[in-house]
PDB file of C-alpha atoms in Angstrom:
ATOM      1  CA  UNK F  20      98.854  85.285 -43.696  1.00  0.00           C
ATOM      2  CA  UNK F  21     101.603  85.951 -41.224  1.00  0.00           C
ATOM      3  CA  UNK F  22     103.267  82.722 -39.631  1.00  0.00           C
ATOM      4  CA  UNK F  23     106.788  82.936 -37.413  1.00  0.00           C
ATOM      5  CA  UNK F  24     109.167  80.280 -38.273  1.00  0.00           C
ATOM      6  CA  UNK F  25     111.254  79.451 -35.345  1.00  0.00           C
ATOM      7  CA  UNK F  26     114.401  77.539 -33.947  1.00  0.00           C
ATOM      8  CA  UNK F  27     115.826  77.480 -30.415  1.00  0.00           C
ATOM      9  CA  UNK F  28     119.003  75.937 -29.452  1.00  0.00           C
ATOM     10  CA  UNK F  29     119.414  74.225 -25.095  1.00  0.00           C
ATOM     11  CA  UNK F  30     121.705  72.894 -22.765  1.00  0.00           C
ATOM     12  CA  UNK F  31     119.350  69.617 -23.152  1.00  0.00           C
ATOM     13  CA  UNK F  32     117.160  68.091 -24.392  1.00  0.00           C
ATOM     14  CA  UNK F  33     114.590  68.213 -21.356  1.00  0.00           C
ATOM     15  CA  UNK F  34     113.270  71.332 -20.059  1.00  0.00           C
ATOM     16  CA  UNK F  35     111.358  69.755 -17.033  1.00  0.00           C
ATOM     17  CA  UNK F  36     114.985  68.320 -15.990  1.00  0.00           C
ATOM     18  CA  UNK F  37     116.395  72.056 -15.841  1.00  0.00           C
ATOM     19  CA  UNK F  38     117.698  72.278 -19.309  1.00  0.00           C
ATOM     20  CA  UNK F  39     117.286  75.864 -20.281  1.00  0.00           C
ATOM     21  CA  UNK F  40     117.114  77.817 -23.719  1.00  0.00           C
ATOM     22  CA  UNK F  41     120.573  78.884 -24.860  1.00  0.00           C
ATOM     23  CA  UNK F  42     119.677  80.883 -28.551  1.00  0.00           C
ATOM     24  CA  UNK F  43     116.209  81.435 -30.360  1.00  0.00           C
ATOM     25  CA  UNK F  44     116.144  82.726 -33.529  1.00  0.00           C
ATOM     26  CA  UNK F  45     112.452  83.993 -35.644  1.00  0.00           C
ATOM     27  CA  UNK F  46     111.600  84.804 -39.159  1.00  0.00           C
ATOM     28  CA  UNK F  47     108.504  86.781 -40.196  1.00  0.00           C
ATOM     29  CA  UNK F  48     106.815  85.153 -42.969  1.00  0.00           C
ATOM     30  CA  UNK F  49     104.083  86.930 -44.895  1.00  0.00           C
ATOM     31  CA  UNK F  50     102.216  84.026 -47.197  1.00  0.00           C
ATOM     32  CA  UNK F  51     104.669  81.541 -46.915  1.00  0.00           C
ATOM     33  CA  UNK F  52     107.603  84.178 -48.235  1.00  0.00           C
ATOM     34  CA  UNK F  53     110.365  85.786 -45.738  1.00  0.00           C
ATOM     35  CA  UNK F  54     109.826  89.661 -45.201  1.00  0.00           C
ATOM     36  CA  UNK F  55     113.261  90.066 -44.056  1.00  0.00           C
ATOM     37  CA  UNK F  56     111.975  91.227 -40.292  1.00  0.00           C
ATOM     38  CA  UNK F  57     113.959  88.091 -37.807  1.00  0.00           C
ATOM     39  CA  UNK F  58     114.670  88.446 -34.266  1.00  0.00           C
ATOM     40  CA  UNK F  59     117.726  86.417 -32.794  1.00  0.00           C
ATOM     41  CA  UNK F  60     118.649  86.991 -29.298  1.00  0.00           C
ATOM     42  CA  UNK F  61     121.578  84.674 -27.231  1.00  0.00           C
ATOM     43  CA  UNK F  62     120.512  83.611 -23.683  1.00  0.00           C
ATOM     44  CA  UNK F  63     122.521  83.571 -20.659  1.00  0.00           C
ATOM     45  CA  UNK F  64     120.965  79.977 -18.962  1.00  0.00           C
ATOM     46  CA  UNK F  65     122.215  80.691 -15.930  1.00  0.00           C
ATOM     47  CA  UNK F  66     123.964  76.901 -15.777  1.00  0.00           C
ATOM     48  CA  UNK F  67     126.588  74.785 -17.591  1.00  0.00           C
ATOM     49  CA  UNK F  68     126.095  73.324 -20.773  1.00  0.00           C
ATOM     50  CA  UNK F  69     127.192  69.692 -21.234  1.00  0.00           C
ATOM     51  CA  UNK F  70     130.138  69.222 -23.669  1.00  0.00           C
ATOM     52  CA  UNK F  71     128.621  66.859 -26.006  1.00  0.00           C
ATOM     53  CA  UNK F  72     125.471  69.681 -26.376  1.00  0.00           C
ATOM     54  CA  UNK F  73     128.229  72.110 -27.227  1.00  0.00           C
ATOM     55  CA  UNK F  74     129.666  70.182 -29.830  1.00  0.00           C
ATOM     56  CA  UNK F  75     126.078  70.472 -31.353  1.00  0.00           C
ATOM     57  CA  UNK F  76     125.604  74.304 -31.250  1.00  0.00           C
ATOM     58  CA  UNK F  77     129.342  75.442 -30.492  1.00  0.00           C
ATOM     59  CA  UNK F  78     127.858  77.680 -27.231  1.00  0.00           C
ATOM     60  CA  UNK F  79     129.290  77.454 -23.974  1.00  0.00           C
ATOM     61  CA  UNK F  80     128.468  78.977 -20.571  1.00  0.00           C
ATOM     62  CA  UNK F  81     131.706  81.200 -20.517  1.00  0.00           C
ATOM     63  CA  UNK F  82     130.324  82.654 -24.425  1.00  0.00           C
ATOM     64  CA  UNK F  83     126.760  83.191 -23.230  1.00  0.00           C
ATOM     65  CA  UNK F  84     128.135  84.325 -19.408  1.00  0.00           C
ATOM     66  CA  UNK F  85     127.128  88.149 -20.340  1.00  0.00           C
ATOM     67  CA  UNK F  86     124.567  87.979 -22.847  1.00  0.00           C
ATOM     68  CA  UNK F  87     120.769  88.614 -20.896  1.00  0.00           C
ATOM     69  CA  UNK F  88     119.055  85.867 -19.249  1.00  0.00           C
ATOM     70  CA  UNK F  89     115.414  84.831 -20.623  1.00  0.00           C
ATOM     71  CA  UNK F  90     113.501  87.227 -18.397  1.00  0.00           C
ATOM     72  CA  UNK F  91     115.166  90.246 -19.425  1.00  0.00           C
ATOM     73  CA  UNK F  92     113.108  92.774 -21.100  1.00  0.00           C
ATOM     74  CA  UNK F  93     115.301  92.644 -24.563  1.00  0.00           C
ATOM     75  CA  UNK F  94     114.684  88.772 -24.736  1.00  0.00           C
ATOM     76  CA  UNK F  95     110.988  87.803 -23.365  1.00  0.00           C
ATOM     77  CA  UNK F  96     109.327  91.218 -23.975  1.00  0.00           C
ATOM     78  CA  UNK F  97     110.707  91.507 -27.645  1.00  0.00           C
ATOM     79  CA  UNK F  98     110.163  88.022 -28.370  1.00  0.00           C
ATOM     80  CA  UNK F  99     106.404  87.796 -27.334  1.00  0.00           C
ATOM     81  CA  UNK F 100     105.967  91.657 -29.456  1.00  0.00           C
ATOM     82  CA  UNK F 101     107.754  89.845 -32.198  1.00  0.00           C
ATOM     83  CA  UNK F 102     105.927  86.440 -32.607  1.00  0.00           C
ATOM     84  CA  UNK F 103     102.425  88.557 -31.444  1.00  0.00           C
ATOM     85  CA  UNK F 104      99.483  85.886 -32.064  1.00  0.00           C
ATOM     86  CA  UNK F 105     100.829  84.710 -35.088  1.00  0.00           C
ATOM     87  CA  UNK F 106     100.865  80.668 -35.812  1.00  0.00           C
ATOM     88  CA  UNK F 107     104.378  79.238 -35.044  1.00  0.00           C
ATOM     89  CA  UNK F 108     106.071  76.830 -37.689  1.00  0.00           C
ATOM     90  CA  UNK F 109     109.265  74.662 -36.351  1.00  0.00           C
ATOM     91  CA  UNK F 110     110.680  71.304 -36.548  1.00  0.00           C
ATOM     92  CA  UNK F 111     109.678  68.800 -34.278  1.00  0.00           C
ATOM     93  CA  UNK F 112     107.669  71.847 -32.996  1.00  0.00           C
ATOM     94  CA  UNK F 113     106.851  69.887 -29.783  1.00  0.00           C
ATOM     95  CA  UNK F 114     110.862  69.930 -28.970  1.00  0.00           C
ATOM     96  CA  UNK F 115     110.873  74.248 -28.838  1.00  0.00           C
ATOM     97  CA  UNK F 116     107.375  74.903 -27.773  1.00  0.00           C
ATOM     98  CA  UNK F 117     108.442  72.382 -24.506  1.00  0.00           C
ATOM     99  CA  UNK F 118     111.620  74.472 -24.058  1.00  0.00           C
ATOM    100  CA  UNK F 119     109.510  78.155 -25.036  1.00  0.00           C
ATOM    101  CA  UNK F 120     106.810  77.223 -22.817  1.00  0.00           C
ATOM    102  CA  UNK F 121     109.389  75.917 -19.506  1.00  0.00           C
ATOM    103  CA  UNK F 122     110.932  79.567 -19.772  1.00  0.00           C
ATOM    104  CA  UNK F 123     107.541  81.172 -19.900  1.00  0.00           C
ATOM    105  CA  UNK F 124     106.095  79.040 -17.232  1.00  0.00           C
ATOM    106  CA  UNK F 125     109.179  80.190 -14.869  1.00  0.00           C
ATOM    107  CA  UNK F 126     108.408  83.987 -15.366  1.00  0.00           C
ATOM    108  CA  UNK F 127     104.628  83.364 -14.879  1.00  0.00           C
ATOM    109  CA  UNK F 128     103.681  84.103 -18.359  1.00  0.00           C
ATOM    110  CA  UNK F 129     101.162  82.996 -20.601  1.00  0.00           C
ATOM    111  CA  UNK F 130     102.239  79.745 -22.583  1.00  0.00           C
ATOM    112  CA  UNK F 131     101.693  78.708 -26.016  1.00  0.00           C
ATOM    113  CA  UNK F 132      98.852  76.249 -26.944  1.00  0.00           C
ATOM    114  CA  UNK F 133      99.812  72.726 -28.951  1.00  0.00           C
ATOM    115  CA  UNK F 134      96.809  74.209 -31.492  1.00  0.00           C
ATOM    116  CA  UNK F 135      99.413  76.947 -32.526  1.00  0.00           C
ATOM    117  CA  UNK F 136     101.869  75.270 -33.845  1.00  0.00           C
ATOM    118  CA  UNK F 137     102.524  74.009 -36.732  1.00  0.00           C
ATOM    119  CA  UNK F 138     105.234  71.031 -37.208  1.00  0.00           C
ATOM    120  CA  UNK F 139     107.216  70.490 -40.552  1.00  0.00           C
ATOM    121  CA  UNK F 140     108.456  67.292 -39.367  1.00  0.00           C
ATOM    122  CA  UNK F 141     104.954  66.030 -39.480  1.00  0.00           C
ATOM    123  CA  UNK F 142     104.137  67.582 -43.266  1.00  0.00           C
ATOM    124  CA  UNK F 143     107.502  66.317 -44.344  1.00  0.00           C
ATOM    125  CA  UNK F 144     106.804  62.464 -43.492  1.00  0.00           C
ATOM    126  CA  UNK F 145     103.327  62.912 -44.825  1.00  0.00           C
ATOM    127  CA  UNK F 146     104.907  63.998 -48.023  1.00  0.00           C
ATOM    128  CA  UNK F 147     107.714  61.832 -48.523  1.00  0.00           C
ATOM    129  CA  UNK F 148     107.103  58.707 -46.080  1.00  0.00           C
ATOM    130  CA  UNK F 149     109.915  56.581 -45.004  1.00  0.00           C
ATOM    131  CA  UNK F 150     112.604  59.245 -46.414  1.00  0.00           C
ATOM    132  CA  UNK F 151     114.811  60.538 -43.652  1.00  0.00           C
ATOM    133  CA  UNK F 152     112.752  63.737 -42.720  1.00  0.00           C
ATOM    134  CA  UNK F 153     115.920  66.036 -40.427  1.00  0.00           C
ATOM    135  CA  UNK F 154     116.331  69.700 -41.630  1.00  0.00           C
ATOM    136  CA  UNK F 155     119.418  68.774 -43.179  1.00  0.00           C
ATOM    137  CA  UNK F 156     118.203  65.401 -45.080  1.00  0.00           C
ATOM    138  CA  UNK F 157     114.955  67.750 -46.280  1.00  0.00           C
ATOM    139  CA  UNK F 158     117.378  70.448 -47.451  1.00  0.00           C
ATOM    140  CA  UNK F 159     119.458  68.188 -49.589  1.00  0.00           C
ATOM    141  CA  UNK F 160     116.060  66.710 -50.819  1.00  0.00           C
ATOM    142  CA  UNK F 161     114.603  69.417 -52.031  1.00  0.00           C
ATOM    143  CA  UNK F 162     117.997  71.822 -53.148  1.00  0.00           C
ATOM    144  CA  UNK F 163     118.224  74.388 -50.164  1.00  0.00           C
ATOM    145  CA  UNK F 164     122.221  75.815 -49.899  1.00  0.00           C
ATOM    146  CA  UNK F 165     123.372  74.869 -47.012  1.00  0.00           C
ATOM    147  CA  UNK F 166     127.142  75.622 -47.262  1.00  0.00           C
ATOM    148  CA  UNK F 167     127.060  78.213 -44.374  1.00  0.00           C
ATOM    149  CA  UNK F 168     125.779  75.259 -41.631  1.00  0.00           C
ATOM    150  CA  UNK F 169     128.638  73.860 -40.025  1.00  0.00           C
ATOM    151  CA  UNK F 170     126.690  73.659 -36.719  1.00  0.00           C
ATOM    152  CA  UNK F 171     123.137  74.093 -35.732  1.00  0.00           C
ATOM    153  CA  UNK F 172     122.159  78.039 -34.834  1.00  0.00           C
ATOM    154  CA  UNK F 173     118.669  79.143 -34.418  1.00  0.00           C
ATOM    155  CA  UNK F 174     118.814  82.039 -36.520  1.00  0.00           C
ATOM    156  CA  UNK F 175     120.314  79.651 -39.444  1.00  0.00           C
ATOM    157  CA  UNK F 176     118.045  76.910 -39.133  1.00  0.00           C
ATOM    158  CA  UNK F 177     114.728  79.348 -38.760  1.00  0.00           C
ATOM    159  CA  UNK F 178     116.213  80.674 -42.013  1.00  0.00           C
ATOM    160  CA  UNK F 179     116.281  76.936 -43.592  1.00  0.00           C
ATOM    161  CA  UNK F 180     113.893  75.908 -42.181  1.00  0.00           C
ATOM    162  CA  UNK F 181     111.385  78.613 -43.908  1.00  0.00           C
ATOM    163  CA  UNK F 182     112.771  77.304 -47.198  1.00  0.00           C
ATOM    164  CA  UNK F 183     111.683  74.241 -46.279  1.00  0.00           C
ATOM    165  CA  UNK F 184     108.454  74.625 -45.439  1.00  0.00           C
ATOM    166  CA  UNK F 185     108.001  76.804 -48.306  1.00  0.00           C
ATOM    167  CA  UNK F 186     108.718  73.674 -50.194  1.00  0.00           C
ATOM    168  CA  UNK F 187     106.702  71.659 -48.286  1.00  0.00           C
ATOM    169  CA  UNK F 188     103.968  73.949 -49.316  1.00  0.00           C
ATOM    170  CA  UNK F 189     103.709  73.806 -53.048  1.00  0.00           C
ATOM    171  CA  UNK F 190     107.167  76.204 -53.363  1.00  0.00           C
ATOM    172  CA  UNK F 191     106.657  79.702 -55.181  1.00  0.00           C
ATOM    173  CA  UNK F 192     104.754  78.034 -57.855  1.00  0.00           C
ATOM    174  CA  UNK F 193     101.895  77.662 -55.543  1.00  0.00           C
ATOM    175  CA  UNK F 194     101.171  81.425 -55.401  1.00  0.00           C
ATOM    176  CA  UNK F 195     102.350  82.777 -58.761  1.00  0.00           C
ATOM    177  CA  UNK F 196     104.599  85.517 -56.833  1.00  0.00           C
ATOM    178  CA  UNK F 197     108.132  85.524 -56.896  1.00  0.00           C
ATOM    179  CA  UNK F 198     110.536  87.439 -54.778  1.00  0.00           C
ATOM    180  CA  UNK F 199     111.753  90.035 -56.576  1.00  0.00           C
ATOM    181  CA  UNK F 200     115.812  88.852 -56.836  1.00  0.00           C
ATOM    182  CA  UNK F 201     117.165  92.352 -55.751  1.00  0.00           C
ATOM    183  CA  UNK F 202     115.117  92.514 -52.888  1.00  0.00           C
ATOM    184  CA  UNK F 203     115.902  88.614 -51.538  1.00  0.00           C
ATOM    185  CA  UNK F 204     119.621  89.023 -51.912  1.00  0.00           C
ATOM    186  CA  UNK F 205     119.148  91.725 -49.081  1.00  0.00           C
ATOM    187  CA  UNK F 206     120.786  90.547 -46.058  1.00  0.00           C
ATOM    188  CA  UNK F 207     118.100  89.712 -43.522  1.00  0.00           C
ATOM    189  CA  UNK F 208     117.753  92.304 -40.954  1.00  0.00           C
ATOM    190  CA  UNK F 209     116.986  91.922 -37.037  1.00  0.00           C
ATOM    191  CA  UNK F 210     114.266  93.446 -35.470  1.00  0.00           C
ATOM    192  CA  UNK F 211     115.164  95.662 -32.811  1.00  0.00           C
ATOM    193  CA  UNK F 212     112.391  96.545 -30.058  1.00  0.00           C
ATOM    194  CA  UNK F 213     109.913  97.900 -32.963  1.00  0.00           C
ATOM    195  CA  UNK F 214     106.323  97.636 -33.641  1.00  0.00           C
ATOM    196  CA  UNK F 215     105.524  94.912 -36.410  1.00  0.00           C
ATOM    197  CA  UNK F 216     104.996  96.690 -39.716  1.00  0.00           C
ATOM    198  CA  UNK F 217     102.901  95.845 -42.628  1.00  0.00           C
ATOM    199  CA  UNK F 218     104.918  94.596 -45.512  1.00  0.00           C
ATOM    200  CA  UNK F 219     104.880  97.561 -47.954  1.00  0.00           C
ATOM    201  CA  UNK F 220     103.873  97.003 -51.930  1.00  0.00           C
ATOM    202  CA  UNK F 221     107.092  96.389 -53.902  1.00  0.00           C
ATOM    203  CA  UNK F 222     107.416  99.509 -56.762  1.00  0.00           C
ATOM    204  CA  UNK F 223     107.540  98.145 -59.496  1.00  0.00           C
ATOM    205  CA  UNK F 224     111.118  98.808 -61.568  1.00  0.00           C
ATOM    206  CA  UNK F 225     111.500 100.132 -65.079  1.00  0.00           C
ATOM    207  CA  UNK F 226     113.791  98.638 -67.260  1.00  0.00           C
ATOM    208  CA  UNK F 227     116.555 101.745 -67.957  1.00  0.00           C
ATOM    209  CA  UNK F 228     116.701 100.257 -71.819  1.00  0.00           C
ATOM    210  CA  UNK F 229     114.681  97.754 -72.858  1.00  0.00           C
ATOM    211  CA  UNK F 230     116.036  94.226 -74.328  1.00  0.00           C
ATOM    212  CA  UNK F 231     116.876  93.935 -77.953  1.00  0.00           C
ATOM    213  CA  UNK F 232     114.190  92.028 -79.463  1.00  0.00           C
ATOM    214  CA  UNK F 233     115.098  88.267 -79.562  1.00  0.00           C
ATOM    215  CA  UNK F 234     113.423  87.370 -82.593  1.00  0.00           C
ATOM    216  CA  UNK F 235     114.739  88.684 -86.263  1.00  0.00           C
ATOM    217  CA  UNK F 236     112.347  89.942 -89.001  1.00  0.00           C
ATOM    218  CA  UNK F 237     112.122  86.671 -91.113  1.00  0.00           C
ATOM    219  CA  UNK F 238     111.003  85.115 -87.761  1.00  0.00           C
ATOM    220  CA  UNK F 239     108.765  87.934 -87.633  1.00  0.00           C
ATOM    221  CA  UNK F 240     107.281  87.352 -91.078  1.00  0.00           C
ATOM    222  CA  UNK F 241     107.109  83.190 -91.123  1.00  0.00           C
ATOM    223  CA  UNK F 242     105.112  84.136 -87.378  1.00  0.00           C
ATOM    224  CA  UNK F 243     102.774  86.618 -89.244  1.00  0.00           C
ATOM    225  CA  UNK F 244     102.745  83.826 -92.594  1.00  0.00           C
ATOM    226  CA  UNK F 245     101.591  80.980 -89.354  1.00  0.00           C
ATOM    227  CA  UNK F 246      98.779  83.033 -88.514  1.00  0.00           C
ATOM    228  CA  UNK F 247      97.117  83.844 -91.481  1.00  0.00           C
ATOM    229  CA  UNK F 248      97.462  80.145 -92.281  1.00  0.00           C
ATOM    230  CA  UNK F 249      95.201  79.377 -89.457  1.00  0.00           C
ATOM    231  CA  UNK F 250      92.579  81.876 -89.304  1.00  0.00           C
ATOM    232  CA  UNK F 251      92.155  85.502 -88.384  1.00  0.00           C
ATOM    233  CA  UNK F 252      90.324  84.707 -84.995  1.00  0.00           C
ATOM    234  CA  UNK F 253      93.656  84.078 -83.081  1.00  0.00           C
ATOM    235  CA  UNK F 254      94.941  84.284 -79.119  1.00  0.00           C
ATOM    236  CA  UNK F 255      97.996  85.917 -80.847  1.00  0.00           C
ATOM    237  CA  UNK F 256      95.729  88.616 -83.060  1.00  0.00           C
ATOM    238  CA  UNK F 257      93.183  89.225 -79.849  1.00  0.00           C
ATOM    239  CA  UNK F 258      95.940  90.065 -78.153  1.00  0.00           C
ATOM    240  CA  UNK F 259      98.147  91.543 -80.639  1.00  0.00           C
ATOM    241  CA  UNK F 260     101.140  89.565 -79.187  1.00  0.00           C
ATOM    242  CA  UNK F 261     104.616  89.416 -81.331  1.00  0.00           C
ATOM    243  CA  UNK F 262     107.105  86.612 -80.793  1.00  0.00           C
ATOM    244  CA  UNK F 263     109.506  88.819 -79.464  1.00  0.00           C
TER     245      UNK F 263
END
């Protein structure tokens, strides 16, 4: 199942007051696990940004004075080919669907239903009622890094946040298939103006020389000795596995 985890940062925290988007930042998620694809674009908002909002997300008017406003092609175009009509995870989703939907509504587009969303702020006080529930408080909680937040960023916090609700889901556990660790130490890498792309089927990697046994020989033998001992009809003679 593909879902889009998503974070924006604003000059505000009402969009129907004329507080605009200022960053939004997407991951692609393919059954709960990142496929590396993100998008992340900066947005001109075409107004100031109060300085106690900038002390949040560190972006000011004169930073985001050249970068495209929300109805350029690069930003609305790519976003809406990006998140296609995929369900839409975020925190306090209401919050960024208000904002997405205000900058939609303003270029006449289509918005984005309530029904699509789904809010890991709700999950998390279903799971752990009266805990503090925040992305940070939530990371801590459940042992997600977060030594490279110093301030809130969209692209950052999507990232976190699809920890988190990878947690929230039953964690890697839940499916029996874990990243392979080469592949997630892979920096993440932004999608640029392409069509989405089915995840391709990981090869599966040959060992160049296999592992020295772990067991020695008497092992072997008092293993062999334990078997006989019990019977020939055995998991361990079935299946002709060694202690190794």
């Amino acid at each position: 199942m593909r879902e889009i985890v998503f974070d924006t940062e604003t000059t505000g925290t009402d969009p129907e007051r004329g507080d605009r988007i200022v960053e939004i930042g997407c991951v692609e998620l393919i059954d709960l696990v990142p496929t590396g694809l993100t998008f992340h674009r900066y947005v001109n908002p075409e107004r100031d940004i109060p300085a106690e909002v900038v002390r949040v997300h560190g972006l000011t008017a004169e930073l985001l004075a050249d970068k495209p406003v929300f109805g350029a092609p690069e930003v609305v175009d790519e976003l809406l080919d990006f998140i296609g009509d995929a369900p839409l995870v975020a925190h306090n989703a209401e919050f960024d669907r208000r904002f997405l939907n205000g900058e939609l509504a303003r270029l006449g587009r289509p918005t984005i239903a309530k029904e699509r969303c789904v809010d890991t702020l709700l999950i998390a006080r279903k799971k752990y009622p009266g805990a503090p529930a925040s992305l940070d408080a939530l990371c801590r909680r459940l042992n997600i890094d977060l030594s490279s937040r110093d301030k809130h960023g969209a692209l950052l916090d999507a990232q976190l946040l699809a920890a988190v609700y990878l947690e929230l889901k039953g964690g890697r556990e839940r499916r029996l298939n874990f990243l392979d660790p080469i592949e997630a130490a892979k920096p993440s890498q932004t999608r640029q103006n392409s069509p989405l792309e089915a995840p391709q089927p990981r090869q599966t990697r040959v060992r160049p020389k296999p592992l020295e046994p772990l067991s020695t020989p008497e092992e072997h033998q008092a293993h062999a000795a334990f078997l006989l001992s019990i019977g020939p009809e055995t998991v361990w003679s079935r299946l002709r596995v060694t202690p190794d």
